Coordinates of C-alpha atoms and ligand atoms in Angstrom, one line a residue:
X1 CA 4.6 -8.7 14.3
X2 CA 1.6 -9.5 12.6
X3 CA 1.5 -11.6 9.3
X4 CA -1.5 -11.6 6.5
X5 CA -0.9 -14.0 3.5
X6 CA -2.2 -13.4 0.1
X7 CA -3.5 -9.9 1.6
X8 CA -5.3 -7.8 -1.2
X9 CA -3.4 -4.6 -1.2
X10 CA -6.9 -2.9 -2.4
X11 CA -7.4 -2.7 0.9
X12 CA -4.4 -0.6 1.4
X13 CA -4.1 1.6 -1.7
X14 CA -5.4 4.8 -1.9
X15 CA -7.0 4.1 -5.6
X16 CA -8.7 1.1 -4.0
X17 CA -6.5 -1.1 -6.9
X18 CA -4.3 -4.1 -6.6
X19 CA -4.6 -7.8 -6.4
X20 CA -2.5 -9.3 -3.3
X21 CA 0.8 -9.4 -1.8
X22 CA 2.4 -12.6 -1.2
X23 CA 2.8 -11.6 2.5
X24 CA 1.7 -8.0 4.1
X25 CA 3.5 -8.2 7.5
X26 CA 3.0 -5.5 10.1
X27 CA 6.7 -4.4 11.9
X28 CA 5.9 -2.4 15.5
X29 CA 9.8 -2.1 16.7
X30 CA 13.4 -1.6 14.6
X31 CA 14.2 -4.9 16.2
X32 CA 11.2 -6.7 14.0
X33 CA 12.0 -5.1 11.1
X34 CA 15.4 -5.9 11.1
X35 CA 14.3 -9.9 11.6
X36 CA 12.1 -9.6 8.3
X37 CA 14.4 -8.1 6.5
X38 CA 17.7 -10.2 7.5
X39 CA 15.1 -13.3 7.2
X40 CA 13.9 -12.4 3.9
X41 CA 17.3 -11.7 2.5
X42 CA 18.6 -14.7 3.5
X43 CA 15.7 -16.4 1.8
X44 CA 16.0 -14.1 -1.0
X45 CA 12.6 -12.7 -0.9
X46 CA 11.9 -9.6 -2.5
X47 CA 10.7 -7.2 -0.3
X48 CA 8.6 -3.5 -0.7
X49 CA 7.6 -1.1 2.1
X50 CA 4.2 -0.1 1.9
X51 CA 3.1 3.7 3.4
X52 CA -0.2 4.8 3.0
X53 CA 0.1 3.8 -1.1
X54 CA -1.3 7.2 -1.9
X55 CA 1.4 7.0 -4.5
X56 CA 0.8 3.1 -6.0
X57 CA -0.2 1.7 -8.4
X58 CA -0.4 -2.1 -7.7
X59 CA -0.9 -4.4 -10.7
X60 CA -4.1 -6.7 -11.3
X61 CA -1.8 -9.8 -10.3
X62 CA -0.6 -8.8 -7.1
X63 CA 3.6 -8.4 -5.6
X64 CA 5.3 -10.9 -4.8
X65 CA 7.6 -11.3 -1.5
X66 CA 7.2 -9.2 1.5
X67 CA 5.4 -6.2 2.3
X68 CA 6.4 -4.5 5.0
X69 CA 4.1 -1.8 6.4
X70 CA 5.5 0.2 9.4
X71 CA 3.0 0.2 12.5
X72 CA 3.7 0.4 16.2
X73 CA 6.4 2.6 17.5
X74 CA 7.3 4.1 13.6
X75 CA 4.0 5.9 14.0
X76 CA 5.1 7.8 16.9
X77 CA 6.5 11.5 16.7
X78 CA 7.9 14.0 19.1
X79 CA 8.5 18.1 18.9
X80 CA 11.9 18.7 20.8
X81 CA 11.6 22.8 20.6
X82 CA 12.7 23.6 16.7
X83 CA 13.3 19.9 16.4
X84 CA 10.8 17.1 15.2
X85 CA 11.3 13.3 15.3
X86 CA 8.9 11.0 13.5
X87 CA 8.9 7.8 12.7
X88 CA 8.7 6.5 8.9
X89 CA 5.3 5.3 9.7
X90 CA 3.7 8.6 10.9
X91 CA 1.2 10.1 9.4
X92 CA 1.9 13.4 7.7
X93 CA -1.4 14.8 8.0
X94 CA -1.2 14.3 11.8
X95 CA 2.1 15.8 11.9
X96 CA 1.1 19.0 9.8
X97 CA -1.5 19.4 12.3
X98 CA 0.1 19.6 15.4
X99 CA 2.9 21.5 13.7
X100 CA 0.6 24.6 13.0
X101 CA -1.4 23.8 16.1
X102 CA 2.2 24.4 18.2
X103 CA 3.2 27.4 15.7
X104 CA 5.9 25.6 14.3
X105 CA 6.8 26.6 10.8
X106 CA 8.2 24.0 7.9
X107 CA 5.4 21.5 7.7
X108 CA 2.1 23.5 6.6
X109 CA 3.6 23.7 3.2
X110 CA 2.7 19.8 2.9
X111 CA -1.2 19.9 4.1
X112 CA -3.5 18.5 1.6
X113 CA -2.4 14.9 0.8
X114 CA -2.0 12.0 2.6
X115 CA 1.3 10.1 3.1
X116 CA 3.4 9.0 5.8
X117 CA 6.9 10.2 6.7
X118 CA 8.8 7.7 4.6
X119 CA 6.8 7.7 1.7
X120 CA 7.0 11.3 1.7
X121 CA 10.8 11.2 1.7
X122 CA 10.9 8.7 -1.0
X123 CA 8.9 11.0 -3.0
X124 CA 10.4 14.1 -1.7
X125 CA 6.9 15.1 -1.4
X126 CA 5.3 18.2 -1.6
X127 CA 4.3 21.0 -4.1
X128 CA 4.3 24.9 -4.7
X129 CA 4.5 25.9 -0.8
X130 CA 7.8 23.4 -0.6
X131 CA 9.2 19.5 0.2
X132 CA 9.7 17.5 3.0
X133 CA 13.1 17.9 2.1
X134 CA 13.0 21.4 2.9
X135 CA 13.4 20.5 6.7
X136 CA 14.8 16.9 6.7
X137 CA 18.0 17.0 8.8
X138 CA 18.9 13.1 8.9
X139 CA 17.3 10.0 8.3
X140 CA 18.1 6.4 9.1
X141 CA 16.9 2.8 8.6
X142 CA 18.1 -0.5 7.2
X143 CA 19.3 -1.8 4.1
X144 CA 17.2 -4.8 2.3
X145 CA 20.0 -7.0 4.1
X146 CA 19.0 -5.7 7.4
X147 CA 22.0 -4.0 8.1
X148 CA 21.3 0.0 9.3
X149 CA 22.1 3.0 7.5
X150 CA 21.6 6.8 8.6
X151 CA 21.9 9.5 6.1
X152 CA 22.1 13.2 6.0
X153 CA 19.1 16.0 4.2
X154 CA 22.1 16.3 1.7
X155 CA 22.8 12.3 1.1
X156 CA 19.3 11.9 0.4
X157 CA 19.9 13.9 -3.1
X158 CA 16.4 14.7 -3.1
X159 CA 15.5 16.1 -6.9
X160 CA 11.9 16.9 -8.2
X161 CA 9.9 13.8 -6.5
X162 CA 13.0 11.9 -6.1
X163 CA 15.4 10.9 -3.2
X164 CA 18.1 8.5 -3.6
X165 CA 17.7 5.6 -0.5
X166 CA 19.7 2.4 0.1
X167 CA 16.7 0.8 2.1
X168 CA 13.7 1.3 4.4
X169 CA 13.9 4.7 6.4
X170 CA 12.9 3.8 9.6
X171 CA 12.7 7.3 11.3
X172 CA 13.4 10.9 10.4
X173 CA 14.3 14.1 12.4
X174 CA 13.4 17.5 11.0
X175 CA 14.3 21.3 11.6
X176 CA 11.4 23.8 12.4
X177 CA 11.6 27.8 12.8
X178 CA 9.2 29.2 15.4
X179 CA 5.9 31.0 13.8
X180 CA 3.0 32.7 14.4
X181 CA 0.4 30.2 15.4
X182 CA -2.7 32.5 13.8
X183 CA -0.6 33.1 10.5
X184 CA 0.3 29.0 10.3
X185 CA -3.1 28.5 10.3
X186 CA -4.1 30.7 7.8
X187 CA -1.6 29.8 5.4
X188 CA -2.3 26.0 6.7
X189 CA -6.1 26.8 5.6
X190 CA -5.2 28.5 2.2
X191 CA -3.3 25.7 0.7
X192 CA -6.4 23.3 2.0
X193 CA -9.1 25.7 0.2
X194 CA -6.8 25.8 -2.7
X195 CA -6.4 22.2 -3.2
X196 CA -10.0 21.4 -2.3
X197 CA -11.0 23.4 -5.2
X198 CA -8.3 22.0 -7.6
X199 CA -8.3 18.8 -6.7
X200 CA -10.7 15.3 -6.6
X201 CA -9.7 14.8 -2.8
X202 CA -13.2 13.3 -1.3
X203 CA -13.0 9.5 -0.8
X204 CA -16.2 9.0 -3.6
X205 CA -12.8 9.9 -6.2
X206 CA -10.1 7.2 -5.1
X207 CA -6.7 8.2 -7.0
X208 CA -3.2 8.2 -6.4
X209 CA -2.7 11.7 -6.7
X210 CA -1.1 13.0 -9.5
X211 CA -0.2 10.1 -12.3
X212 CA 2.6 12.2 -14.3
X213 CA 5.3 13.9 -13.5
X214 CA 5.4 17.4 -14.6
X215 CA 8.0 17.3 -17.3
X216 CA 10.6 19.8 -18.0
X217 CA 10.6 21.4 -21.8
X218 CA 13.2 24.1 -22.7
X219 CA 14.5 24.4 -19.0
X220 CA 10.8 25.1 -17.7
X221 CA 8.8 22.4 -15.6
X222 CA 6.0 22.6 -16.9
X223 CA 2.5 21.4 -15.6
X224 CA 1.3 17.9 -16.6
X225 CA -2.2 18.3 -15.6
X226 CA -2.4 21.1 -18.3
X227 CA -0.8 19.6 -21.1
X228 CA -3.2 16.9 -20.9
X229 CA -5.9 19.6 -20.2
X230 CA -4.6 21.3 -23.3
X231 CA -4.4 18.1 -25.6
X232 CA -8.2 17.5 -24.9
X233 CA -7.5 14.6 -22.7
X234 CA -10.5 15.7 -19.7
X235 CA -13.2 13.3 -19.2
X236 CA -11.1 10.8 -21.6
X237 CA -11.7 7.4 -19.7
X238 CA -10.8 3.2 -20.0
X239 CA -13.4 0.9 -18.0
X240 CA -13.7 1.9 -14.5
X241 CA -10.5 4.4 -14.9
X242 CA -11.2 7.7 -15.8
X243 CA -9.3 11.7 -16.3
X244 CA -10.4 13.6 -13.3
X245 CA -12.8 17.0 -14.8
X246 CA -11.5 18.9 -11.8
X247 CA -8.0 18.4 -12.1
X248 CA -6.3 16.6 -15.4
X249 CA -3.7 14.8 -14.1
X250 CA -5.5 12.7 -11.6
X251 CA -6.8 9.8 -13.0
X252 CA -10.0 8.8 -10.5
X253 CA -11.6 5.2 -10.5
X254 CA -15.1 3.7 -9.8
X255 CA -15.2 0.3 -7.8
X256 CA -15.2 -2.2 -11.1
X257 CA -11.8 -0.1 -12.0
X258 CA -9.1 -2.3 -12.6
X259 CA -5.1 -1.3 -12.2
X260 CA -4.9 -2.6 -15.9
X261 CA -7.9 -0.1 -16.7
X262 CA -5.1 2.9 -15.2
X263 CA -2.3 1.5 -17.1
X264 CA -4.2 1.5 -20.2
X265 CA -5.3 5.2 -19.8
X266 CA -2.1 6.3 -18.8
X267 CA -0.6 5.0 -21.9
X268 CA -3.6 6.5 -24.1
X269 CA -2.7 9.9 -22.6
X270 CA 0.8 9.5 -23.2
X271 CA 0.4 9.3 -26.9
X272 CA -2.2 11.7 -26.7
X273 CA 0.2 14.6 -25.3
X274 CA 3.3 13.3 -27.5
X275 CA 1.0 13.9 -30.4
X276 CA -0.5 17.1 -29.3
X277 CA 2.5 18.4 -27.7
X278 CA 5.6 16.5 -28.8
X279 CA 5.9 16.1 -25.1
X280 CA 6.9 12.5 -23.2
X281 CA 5.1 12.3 -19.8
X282 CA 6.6 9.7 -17.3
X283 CA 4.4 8.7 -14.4
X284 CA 5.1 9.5 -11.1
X285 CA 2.7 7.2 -9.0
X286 CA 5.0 4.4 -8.6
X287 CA 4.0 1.1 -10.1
X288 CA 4.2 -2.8 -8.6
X289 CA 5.8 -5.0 -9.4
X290 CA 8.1 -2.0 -11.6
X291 CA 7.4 -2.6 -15.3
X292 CA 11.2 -2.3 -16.0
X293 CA 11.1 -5.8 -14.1
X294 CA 8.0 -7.4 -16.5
Ligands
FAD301 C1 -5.5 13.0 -3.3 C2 -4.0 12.9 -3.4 C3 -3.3 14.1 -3.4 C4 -1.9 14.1 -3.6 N1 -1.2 15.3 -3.6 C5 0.1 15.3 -3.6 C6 0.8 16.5 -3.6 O1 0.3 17.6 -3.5 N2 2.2 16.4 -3.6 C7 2.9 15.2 -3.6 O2 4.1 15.2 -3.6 N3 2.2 14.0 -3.6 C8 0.8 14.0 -3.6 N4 0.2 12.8 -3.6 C9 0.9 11.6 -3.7 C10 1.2 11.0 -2.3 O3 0.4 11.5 -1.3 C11 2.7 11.2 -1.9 O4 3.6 10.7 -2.9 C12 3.0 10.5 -0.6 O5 4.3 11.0 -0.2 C13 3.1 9.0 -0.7 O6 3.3 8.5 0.7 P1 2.8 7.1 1.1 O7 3.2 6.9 2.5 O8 1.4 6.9 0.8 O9 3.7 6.2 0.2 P2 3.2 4.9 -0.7 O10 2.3 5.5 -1.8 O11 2.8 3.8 0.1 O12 4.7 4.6 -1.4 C14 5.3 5.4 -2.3 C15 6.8 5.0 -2.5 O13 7.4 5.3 -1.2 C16 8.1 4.1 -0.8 N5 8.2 4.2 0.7 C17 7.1 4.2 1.5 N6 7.5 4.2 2.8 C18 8.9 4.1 2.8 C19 9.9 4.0 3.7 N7 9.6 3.9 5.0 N8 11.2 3.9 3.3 C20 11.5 3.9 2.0 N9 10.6 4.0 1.0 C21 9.3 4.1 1.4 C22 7.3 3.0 -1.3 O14 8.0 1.8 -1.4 C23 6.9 3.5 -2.7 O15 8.0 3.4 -3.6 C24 -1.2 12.9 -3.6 C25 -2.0 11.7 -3.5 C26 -3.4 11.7 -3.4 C27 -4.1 10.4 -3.3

């Protein structure tokens, strides 16, 4: 287990934002993650798990408590014919790889973003093409006191970018269908061409992917990037934060950004689309510490 005190989590964010957790500690086996988290508990520490944090948005002052980030043996995954097993620190990318590479349907639909396994459960990640929980059998983990929980596809209530957890998946065990290998990788290199067109994916755009949720008006779920698009929101920018021109809902950042220059933004184009729209966007990156708790 490896410990790193006062560890800026700009290192570890995809937007390159976020002033320092009290303690990032590395976990390699169950048995080390279920010491942090009974010691922590029992020391009431607060504690967050940390995946790739293409989805965070870490404020200016840092988290306080423990960081867990999942190395080691959650990075690990297997293909057991239709049946994958990955831990909640494998990457997603890696995984969609070797899924079309083996002709194994159920995972191309998630190519084109980076996340690992249990931060794409937590998000039910995904898009158009599907979710993760469109092939999620079972998961299991601990709760925050350390003590384990598994939990069924169907437990996990997944919703629009939503899953309901009691803790830290630990690993997760998926069902495939057998596929053409030369029609996986077609589709697998449609949905990459697509998104490369749509989206700011090089590292010169650092972002954490989509800032809004796409909110539903009138029973339709409609598409945030456009309503923003539509309200004249493109280009729109606070300091080093600005409104991606390829793709409105990204907000992209330049290295004197700060988290509070994102926040600011975001709530500029809230009131911009409420006035232009009469439409309330919530964000979807996930913010630390949560505001509810300021
Ligand atoms: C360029 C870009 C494009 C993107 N495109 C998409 C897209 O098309 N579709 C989409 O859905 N998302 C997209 N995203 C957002 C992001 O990739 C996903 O939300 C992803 O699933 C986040 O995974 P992560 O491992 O980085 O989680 P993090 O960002 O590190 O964390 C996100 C949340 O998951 C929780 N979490 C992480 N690991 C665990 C665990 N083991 N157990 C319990 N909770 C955990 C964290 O505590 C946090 O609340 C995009 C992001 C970027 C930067």
């Amino acid at each position: 287990m490896k410990k790193h005190p006062n560890e800026p989590l700009a290192r570890h964010c995809w937007n390159k934002l976020g002033g320092p957790a009290e303690c990032l500690v590395d976990v390699e086996t169950e048995e080390e993650l279920h010491r942090v988290l009974s010691e922590s508990h029992a020391q009431q520490t607060p504690v967050s798990v940390l995946g790739l944090g293409s989805n965070l948005l870490v404020s200016d002052e840092g988290v306080p408590g423990t960081v867990i980030r999942l190395k080691g043996a959650f990075t690990e995954f297997s293909f057991e014919g239709h049946v994958l097993r990955a831990g909640a620190g494998a990457d997603l990318r890696k995984i969609v790889s070797e899924s079309v590479r083996r002709g194994m349907d159920g995972f191309w639909q998630l190519a084109g973003f980076p996340a690992t396994i249990g931060g794409a459960i937590a998000m039910n990640a995904g898009g158009r093409w599907g979710e993760i929980s469109d092939t999620l059998l079972h998961c299991a983990g601990f709760h925050l006191d350390g003590t384990p929980f598994q939990q069924t596809a169907e437990e996990c209530q997944f919703a629009y970018r939503e899953a309901r957890l009691p803790g830290i998946v630990a690993q997760a065990t998926f069902s495939l269908q057998q596929g053409d290998p030369d029609e996986l990788r077609l589709q697998f290199k449609s949905v990459m061409r697509e998104k490369g067109a749509a989206q700011p994916l090089g590292a010169s755009n650092p972002s954490s992917g989509c800032a809004f949720r796409n909110p539903m008006t009138g029973g339709t779920r409609r598409s945030a990037g456009q309503l923003i698009d539509e309200a004249g929101g493109k280009g729109m920018a606070v300091g080093g934060a600005s409104i991606s021109m390829d793709h409105a809902n990204f907000i992209v950042t330049t290295p004197d950004a700060t988290s509070k220059d994102v926040e600011t933004l975001m709530k500029q184009i809230q009131h911009l689309v409420a006035a232009h729209h009469k439409v309330d966007l919530h964000p979807e990156v996930v913010q630390w510490p949560s505001p509810k708790n300021h």
